[in-house]
Short mmCIF file of C-alpha atoms in Angstrom, two decimals:
data_model
loop_
_atom_site.label_atom_id
_atom_site.label_comp_id
_atom_site.label_asym_id
_atom_site.label_seq_id
_atom_site.Cartn_x
_atom_site.Cartn_y
_atom_site.Cartn_z
CA UNK A 1 155.63 21.94 -74.02
CA UNK A 2 152.72 23.04 -75.49
CA UNK A 3 150.52 25.77 -73.75
CA UNK A 4 147.70 23.32 -73.55
CA UNK A 5 149.96 21.21 -70.42
CA UNK A 6 151.17 23.95 -68.71
CA UNK A 7 147.84 25.14 -68.07
CA UNK A 8 146.72 21.80 -67.06
CA UNK A 9 150.07 21.75 -64.47
CA UNK A 10 148.44 25.17 -63.42
CA UNK A 11 146.91 24.52 -59.93
CA UNK A 12 143.38 25.81 -59.82
CA UNK A 13 142.16 28.22 -57.26
CA UNK A 14 140.55 27.05 -54.36
CA UNK A 15 136.87 28.03 -53.73
CA UNK A 16 136.43 31.02 -51.01
CA UNK A 17 134.40 29.45 -48.09
CA UNK A 18 131.50 31.14 -47.20
CA UNK A 19 131.09 32.90 -43.91
CA UNK A 20 129.20 31.54 -41.26
CA UNK A 21 126.14 33.10 -40.90
CA UNK A 22 123.81 34.42 -38.00
CA UNK A 23 120.71 36.28 -37.79
CA UNK A 24 120.57 39.72 -36.77
CA UNK A 25 118.52 39.97 -33.44
CA UNK A 26 117.44 43.32 -34.57
CA UNK A 27 116.10 43.36 -38.11
CA UNK A 28 116.44 39.42 -38.19
CA UNK A 29 118.01 39.60 -41.21
CA UNK A 30 121.23 36.98 -41.99
CA UNK A 31 124.83 38.51 -41.18
CA UNK A 32 128.21 37.41 -40.71
CA UNK A 33 128.76 35.49 -37.42
CA UNK A 34 131.63 37.94 -36.33
CA UNK A 35 129.95 40.91 -37.60
CA UNK A 36 129.96 43.82 -34.24
CA UNK A 37 127.56 46.17 -36.54
CA UNK A 38 124.84 44.77 -38.32
CA UNK A 39 125.12 45.72 -42.13
CA UNK A 40 121.62 46.27 -42.11
CA UNK A 41 120.30 48.02 -39.54
CA UNK A 42 123.06 49.15 -37.63
CA UNK A 43 122.35 47.08 -34.22
CA UNK A 44 125.36 46.28 -32.03
CA UNK A 45 126.01 42.78 -32.05
CA UNK A 46 126.30 41.07 -28.87
CA UNK A 47 128.04 37.51 -27.74
CA UNK A 48 131.99 36.64 -28.10
CA UNK A 49 134.43 35.19 -25.61
CA UNK A 50 134.32 37.58 -22.35
CA UNK A 51 130.38 36.75 -21.82
CA UNK A 52 131.28 33.19 -22.07
CA UNK A 53 133.92 33.60 -19.33
CA UNK A 54 132.01 35.60 -16.81
CA UNK A 55 129.41 33.24 -17.04
CA UNK A 56 131.39 30.60 -16.62
CA UNK A 57 133.15 32.04 -13.82
CA UNK A 58 129.73 32.67 -12.19
CA UNK A 59 128.64 29.07 -12.53
CA UNK A 60 131.83 28.08 -10.87
CA UNK A 61 130.95 30.35 -7.78
CA UNK A 62 127.67 29.40 -7.31
CA UNK A 63 129.09 25.89 -7.08
CA UNK A 64 131.68 26.30 -5.38
CA UNK A 65 129.31 27.89 -2.56
CA UNK A 66 127.06 24.83 -3.12
CA UNK A 67 129.39 22.94 -1.87
CA UNK A 68 130.81 24.75 1.15
CA UNK A 69 127.37 25.15 2.78
CA UNK A 70 125.96 21.54 2.61
CA UNK A 71 129.68 19.64 3.15
CA UNK A 72 131.96 21.50 4.23
CA UNK A 73 129.73 24.61 6.37
CA UNK A 74 132.21 27.30 4.97
CA UNK A 75 135.57 25.53 6.33
CA UNK A 76 137.02 28.93 4.99
CA UNK A 77 135.82 32.26 4.97
CA UNK A 78 134.04 32.80 1.35
CA UNK A 79 134.94 35.86 -0.37
CA UNK A 80 131.72 37.31 -0.17
CA UNK A 81 131.27 36.49 3.53
CA UNK A 82 129.92 38.73 5.94
CA UNK A 83 131.36 41.32 8.24
CA UNK A 84 135.10 40.50 9.44
CA UNK A 85 136.17 39.63 13.00
CA UNK A 86 137.98 42.35 14.64
CA UNK A 87 141.52 41.89 15.32
CA UNK A 88 141.58 43.65 18.88
CA UNK A 89 142.17 41.00 22.17
CA UNK A 90 138.62 40.98 22.70
CA UNK A 91 137.12 40.75 19.34
CA UNK A 92 139.51 38.01 17.98
CA UNK A 93 139.03 35.94 21.59
CA UNK A 94 135.28 36.08 21.42
CA UNK A 95 135.26 36.41 17.52
CA UNK A 96 133.60 39.49 17.44
CA UNK A 97 132.64 41.66 14.48
CA UNK A 98 133.36 45.11 14.94
CA UNK A 99 129.75 46.24 15.91
CA UNK A 100 129.35 43.52 17.91
CA UNK A 101 132.78 44.38 19.94
CA UNK A 102 131.35 48.11 20.17
CA UNK A 103 128.24 46.32 21.78
CA UNK A 104 130.49 44.39 24.19
CA UNK A 105 132.49 47.23 25.45
CA UNK A 106 129.50 49.32 26.41
CA UNK A 107 128.64 46.36 28.93
CA UNK A 108 132.12 46.26 30.22
CA UNK A 109 132.47 49.95 30.39
CA UNK A 110 129.47 49.82 32.32
CA UNK A 111 130.57 47.02 35.05
CA UNK A 112 134.51 48.83 35.70
CA UNK A 113 136.06 47.38 33.33
CA UNK A 114 139.29 49.38 31.45
CA UNK A 115 141.10 47.87 28.45
CA UNK A 116 141.00 44.61 27.91
CA UNK A 117 144.41 42.46 28.17
CA UNK A 118 143.53 38.89 28.42
CA UNK A 119 140.70 36.45 27.08
CA UNK A 120 140.81 33.45 27.69
CA UNK A 121 137.44 30.50 26.26
CA UNK A 122 136.62 28.17 29.25
CA UNK A 123 133.69 26.41 27.36
CA UNK A 124 131.28 26.25 24.32
CA UNK A 125 128.12 24.37 24.12
CA UNK A 126 126.91 25.46 20.86
CA UNK A 127 124.74 27.84 22.46
CA UNK A 128 126.30 30.03 25.38
CA UNK A 129 130.53 30.41 25.33
CA UNK A 130 132.15 31.13 28.80
CA UNK A 131 135.36 33.01 28.91
CA UNK A 132 137.83 34.24 31.60
CA UNK A 133 138.88 37.99 31.21
CA UNK A 134 141.38 40.38 32.54
CA UNK A 135 141.86 44.17 31.98
CA UNK A 136 144.76 46.23 33.13
CA UNK A 137 143.71 46.80 36.31
CA UNK A 138 142.31 43.36 37.21
CA UNK A 139 145.19 41.74 36.07
CA UNK A 140 147.45 43.56 38.39
CA UNK A 141 145.50 43.76 41.62
CA UNK A 142 142.61 41.23 41.27
CA UNK A 143 142.94 37.92 43.54
CA UNK A 144 141.06 35.41 44.33
CA UNK A 145 139.59 33.87 40.70
CA UNK A 146 138.46 34.34 37.37
CA UNK A 147 136.14 36.79 35.86
CA UNK A 148 133.84 34.77 33.86
CA UNK A 149 131.81 36.45 30.95
CA UNK A 150 128.99 34.05 29.58
CA UNK A 151 128.16 35.29 26.13
CA UNK A 152 125.24 33.84 23.84
CA UNK A 153 126.53 32.62 20.62
CA UNK A 154 123.90 33.40 18.23
CA UNK A 155 124.09 37.28 18.97
CA UNK A 156 127.27 37.58 20.75
CA UNK A 157 125.33 39.38 23.77
CA UNK A 158 126.48 39.10 27.09
CA UNK A 159 124.28 36.85 29.14
CA UNK A 160 126.45 37.33 32.93
CA UNK A 161 129.32 38.42 34.17
CA UNK A 162 130.64 36.94 37.48
CA UNK A 163 133.64 36.89 39.94
CA UNK A 164 134.14 34.05 42.40
CA UNK A 165 130.34 33.71 43.42
CA UNK A 166 129.96 37.73 42.87
CA UNK A 167 127.66 38.60 40.47
CA UNK A 168 128.79 41.53 38.59
CA UNK A 169 126.74 41.49 35.34
CA UNK A 170 123.18 39.51 35.11
CA UNK A 171 120.11 39.59 33.01
CA UNK A 172 120.88 42.79 31.21
CA UNK A 173 121.62 44.98 34.47
CA UNK A 174 124.54 45.72 36.68
CA UNK A 175 124.84 44.29 40.08
CA UNK A 176 128.21 45.41 41.31
CA UNK A 177 131.24 46.69 39.46
CA UNK A 178 134.50 45.02 39.77
CA UNK A 179 136.07 47.83 40.87
CA UNK A 180 134.38 47.22 44.29
CA UNK A 181 136.80 44.00 44.16
CA UNK A 182 139.64 45.40 44.11
CA UNK A 183 142.13 48.66 44.80
CA UNK A 184 143.08 50.61 41.74
CA UNK A 185 146.40 52.04 41.74
CA UNK A 186 145.19 55.44 42.59
CA UNK A 187 143.48 54.21 45.36
CA UNK A 188 146.34 52.38 46.68
CA UNK A 189 147.95 55.65 46.42
CA UNK A 190 145.84 57.67 48.75
CA UNK A 191 146.24 54.78 51.55
CA UNK A 192 149.36 54.64 51.12
CA UNK A 193 150.03 58.78 51.75
CA UNK A 194 147.90 58.49 54.46
CA UNK A 195 149.55 55.83 56.50
CA UNK A 196 152.89 57.81 55.81
CA UNK A 197 151.39 60.60 58.00
CA UNK A 198 150.12 58.41 60.38
CA UNK A 199 153.48 56.65 60.93
CA UNK A 200 155.23 59.89 60.90
CA UNK A 201 153.03 61.46 63.25
CA UNK A 202 154.36 58.51 66.05
CA UNK A 203 158.02 58.66 65.49
CA UNK A 204 160.40 60.73 67.77
CA UNK A 205 162.61 61.60 64.85
CA UNK A 206 160.38 61.11 62.12
CA UNK A 207 162.51 63.13 59.36
CA UNK A 208 164.31 59.73 59.76
CA UNK A 209 161.66 57.54 58.27
CA UNK A 210 162.33 55.68 55.40
CA UNK A 211 159.51 53.40 53.68
CA UNK A 212 159.76 50.50 50.92
CA UNK A 213 159.18 51.42 47.39
CA UNK A 214 155.19 50.30 46.42
CA UNK A 215 155.64 46.49 45.94
CA UNK A 216 156.61 46.64 49.55
CA UNK A 217 153.09 47.58 51.03
CA UNK A 218 150.28 44.71 50.88
CA UNK A 219 146.39 45.70 50.67
CA UNK A 220 143.80 43.70 52.03
CA UNK A 221 140.13 44.69 51.15
CA UNK A 222 136.78 43.20 52.87
CA UNK A 223 134.01 44.99 52.15
CA UNK A 224 134.40 48.85 53.34
CA UNK A 225 137.48 48.21 55.23
CA UNK A 226 140.85 48.25 53.94
CA UNK A 227 143.95 46.89 56.03
CA UNK A 228 147.23 48.05 54.96
CA UNK A 229 150.66 46.65 55.91
CA UNK A 230 154.19 47.99 55.41
CA UNK A 231 157.41 48.49 57.69
CA UNK A 232 159.29 51.98 58.54
CA UNK A 233 163.06 52.31 59.00
CA UNK A 234 164.08 55.02 61.43
CA UNK A 235 166.32 56.34 63.99
CA UNK A 236 165.53 56.35 67.76
CA UNK A 237 166.39 58.93 70.23
CA UNK A 238 169.41 57.03 71.16
CA UNK A 239 170.83 57.05 67.50
CA UNK A 240 170.12 53.41 66.68
CA UNK A 241 168.45 52.32 63.66
CA UNK A 242 165.29 50.16 63.80
CA UNK A 243 162.71 48.88 61.86
CA UNK A 244 159.54 48.12 62.54
CA UNK A 245 156.23 46.79 60.71
CA UNK A 246 153.06 48.29 61.01
CA UNK A 247 149.22 47.86 59.90
CA UNK A 248 146.53 50.50 59.27
CA UNK A 249 143.08 50.44 59.12
CA UNK A 250 140.47 52.41 57.37
CA UNK A 251 136.61 52.11 56.92
CA UNK A 252 134.57 53.76 54.30
CA UNK A 253 138.05 55.47 52.91
CA UNK A 254 138.80 56.95 56.11
CA UNK A 255 141.79 56.15 58.98
CA UNK A 256 140.81 54.39 61.92
CA UNK A 257 143.85 53.46 63.43
CA UNK A 258 147.04 52.15 63.55
CA UNK A 259 149.27 49.51 65.10
CA UNK A 260 153.41 49.73 65.13
CA UNK A 261 155.16 46.70 66.22
CA UNK A 262 157.00 46.86 69.45
CA UNK A 263 154.52 50.37 70.16
CA UNK A 264 151.45 50.53 71.79
CA UNK A 265 148.99 48.09 71.04
CA UNK A 266 146.36 50.58 68.83
CA UNK A 267 146.81 54.41 68.01
CA UNK A 268 143.86 55.62 67.17
CA UNK A 269 142.99 59.19 65.17
#
């Protein structure tokens, strides 16, 4: 094979493609599109995939937010949403932020409430929500109905607090603390101690007196008057074991009288 034929069979080299060009925003000279630094003015070139990704993500967020607002009314909390709801019994029960819960606790403490142990929503008309609440003391000692708290939905402020027919809090003012409507554990201990003293003073053999545990005592609060009922087991002078019921009366915290079953109709101090 001749030399000329061999040269014809050899492939011709492909011509190199011209690089894509762009204008440098600094000097307006034509430079390669992929250049990160302008070879003419040394200006750094902007662009690349990252800004495009960021821009696309931002567009998705804007569209998603618009759909949530106008179509779904934020059925789920947006990632950029407002303050989170407190996770306490009070905060979660009334859907309060920590700041709103702090204001609510200030009102409740003014009204004599301690740690809230239960919150039940009773109604919501879009303007005012009503809740039944209990705290560590009222759940144990208060009888006669629910403690109802009315809360403005817009700013979560307390409109009123009532117990039965009694106003506790109204229009930003304390009417009567909830503690006026039940006897706390400490108060019951004081009345119990006074009853022990009064009963023993009326027995011939007071050292034989045996009283029930705290669960065997009943207390009735009526305004400034308190009635206490229970029973005592003791030995008579003949050695016979006897059990008698009794009822003691107090007014304004002071002992008034006691009536022991089978004894005098009323014995006063």
